[in-house]
Amino acid sequence: GINAEYGEDINMILNSADIPNLYEPDERGEILERMQQVATENRAKIEFTPFALYNYFIDQVKANLHLVLAFSPIGDAFRTRLRKFPSLINCCTIDWFQPWPEDALQMVANKF
């Protein structure tokens, strides 16, 4: 199953697009430097402070990062996971997929 640390990271990404202390100081510096270039190219109206540049980075992550998560809804594990990590409900679109009929699977396999 999903361990607590991994679940917390996914929960944070879904909720805020950020994981605290994910980047080492040198990595964060590189991100800020690159965001200054991107903000200039995009003519973004932001201050070039570390805080504003990092928020601009997070905004870019929110706009461009897409996650696909797949869980089985069978049993108590799914319900427990949703309680422990509320962003799985609040920040996601949930698609329920039912089994496909055999002929539909064959048609897709033969066509594509």
Short mmCIF file of C-alpha atoms in Angstrom, two decimals:
data_model
loop_
_atom_site.label_atom_id
_atom_site.label_comp_id
_atom_site.label_asym_id
_atom_site.label_seq_id
_atom_site.Cartn_x
_atom_site.Cartn_y
_atom_site.Cartn_z
CA GLY A 1 0.00 0.00 0.00
CA ILE A 2 0.85 3.66 0.04
CA ASN A 3 3.18 4.55 2.90
CA ALA A 4 2.49 7.61 5.05
CA GLU A 5 5.45 9.69 3.83
CA TYR A 6 4.62 9.13 0.18
CA GLY A 7 0.95 9.85 0.87
CA GLU A 8 1.82 13.11 2.64
CA ASP A 9 3.94 14.22 -0.31
CA ILE A 10 1.13 13.50 -2.77
CA ASN A 11 -1.32 15.26 -0.46
CA MET A 12 0.94 18.35 -0.35
CA ILE A 13 1.47 18.40 -4.13
CA LEU A 14 -2.27 18.16 -4.74
CA ASN A 15 -3.08 20.78 -2.13
CA SER A 16 -0.36 23.38 -2.67
CA ALA A 17 1.89 22.14 -5.53
CA ASP A 18 4.80 22.24 -3.10
CA ILE A 19 6.56 19.87 -0.74
CA PRO A 20 8.31 21.68 2.12
CA ASN A 21 12.10 21.23 2.17
CA LEU A 22 12.08 19.29 -1.09
CA TYR A 23 14.95 21.28 -2.58
CA GLU A 24 18.45 21.77 -1.29
CA PRO A 25 19.51 25.45 -1.03
CA ASP A 26 21.59 25.26 -4.23
CA GLU A 27 18.69 23.66 -6.12
CA ARG A 28 16.30 26.31 -4.85
CA GLY A 29 18.77 28.99 -5.97
CA GLU A 30 18.81 27.50 -9.46
CA ILE A 31 15.01 27.47 -9.52
CA LEU A 32 14.85 31.13 -8.48
CA GLU A 33 17.42 32.09 -11.09
CA ARG A 34 15.50 30.28 -13.81
CA MET A 35 12.19 31.75 -12.66
CA GLN A 36 13.67 35.23 -12.94
CA GLN A 37 14.52 34.47 -16.58
CA VAL A 38 11.07 32.97 -17.24
CA ALA A 39 9.28 35.87 -15.54
CA THR A 40 11.26 38.34 -17.64
CA GLU A 41 10.50 36.42 -20.85
CA ASN A 42 6.81 36.23 -19.93
CA ARG A 43 6.75 39.87 -18.80
CA ALA A 44 5.27 38.75 -15.50
CA LYS A 45 4.46 41.58 -13.16
CA ILE A 46 6.21 40.23 -10.08
CA GLU A 47 8.95 41.47 -7.81
CA PHE A 48 12.23 39.65 -8.17
CA THR A 49 12.41 38.70 -4.50
CA PRO A 50 13.10 35.08 -3.52
CA PHE A 51 9.59 34.78 -2.07
CA ALA A 52 7.85 36.17 -5.18
CA LEU A 53 10.00 34.10 -7.56
CA TYR A 54 9.32 30.90 -5.64
CA ASN A 55 5.58 31.65 -5.66
CA TYR A 56 5.84 32.22 -9.42
CA PHE A 57 7.51 28.81 -9.69
CA ILE A 58 4.70 27.20 -7.67
CA ASP A 59 2.15 28.90 -9.93
CA GLN A 60 3.92 27.37 -12.94
CA VAL A 61 3.84 23.95 -11.27
CA LYS A 62 0.11 24.33 -10.55
CA ALA A 63 -0.55 25.25 -14.18
CA ASN A 64 1.54 22.50 -15.74
CA LEU A 65 1.74 19.50 -13.42
CA HIS A 66 -0.85 16.79 -13.95
CA LEU A 67 -0.95 13.68 -11.79
CA VAL A 68 -2.71 10.45 -12.53
CA LEU A 69 -3.28 8.25 -9.53
CA ALA A 70 -4.94 4.86 -9.65
CA PHE A 71 -6.39 3.16 -6.60
CA SER A 72 -8.62 0.18 -6.16
CA PRO A 73 -11.84 1.17 -4.37
CA ILE A 74 -12.22 -2.33 -2.97
CA GLY A 75 -11.88 -2.80 0.77
CA ASP A 76 -11.15 -0.49 3.68
CA ALA A 77 -7.73 0.67 2.43
CA PHE A 78 -9.26 3.10 -0.07
CA ARG A 79 -11.60 4.67 2.50
CA THR A 80 -8.77 4.93 5.05
CA ARG A 81 -6.46 6.53 2.47
CA LEU A 82 -9.09 9.14 1.61
CA ARG A 83 -9.51 10.03 5.29
CA LYS A 84 -5.75 10.32 5.86
CA PHE A 85 -5.10 12.37 2.71
CA PRO A 86 -8.09 14.68 2.12
CA SER A 87 -6.56 16.28 -0.99
CA LEU A 88 -7.30 13.03 -2.81
CA ILE A 89 -10.94 14.13 -2.63
CA ASN A 90 -10.72 17.94 -2.44
CA CYS A 91 -8.14 18.53 -5.17
CA CYS A 92 -8.85 15.74 -7.64
CA THR A 93 -11.33 14.71 -10.24
CA ILE A 94 -12.33 11.15 -9.56
CA ASP A 95 -13.20 8.96 -12.51
CA TRP A 96 -14.74 5.60 -11.70
CA PHE A 97 -13.96 3.04 -14.35
CA GLN A 98 -15.98 -0.09 -14.68
CA PRO A 99 -14.82 -3.25 -16.45
CA TRP A 100 -15.01 -3.00 -20.23
CA PRO A 101 -16.96 -5.54 -22.25
CA GLU A 102 -14.74 -8.00 -24.13
CA ASP A 103 -15.90 -6.82 -27.57
CA ALA A 104 -15.05 -3.18 -26.74
CA LEU A 105 -11.55 -4.19 -25.67
CA GLN A 106 -11.12 -6.12 -28.91
CA MET A 107 -12.31 -3.16 -31.02
CA VAL A 108 -9.86 -0.77 -29.33
CA ALA A 109 -7.01 -3.26 -29.61
CA ASN A 110 -7.67 -3.87 -33.31
CA LYS A 111 -8.13 -0.20 -34.22
CA PHE A 112 -5.22 1.32 -32.30
#
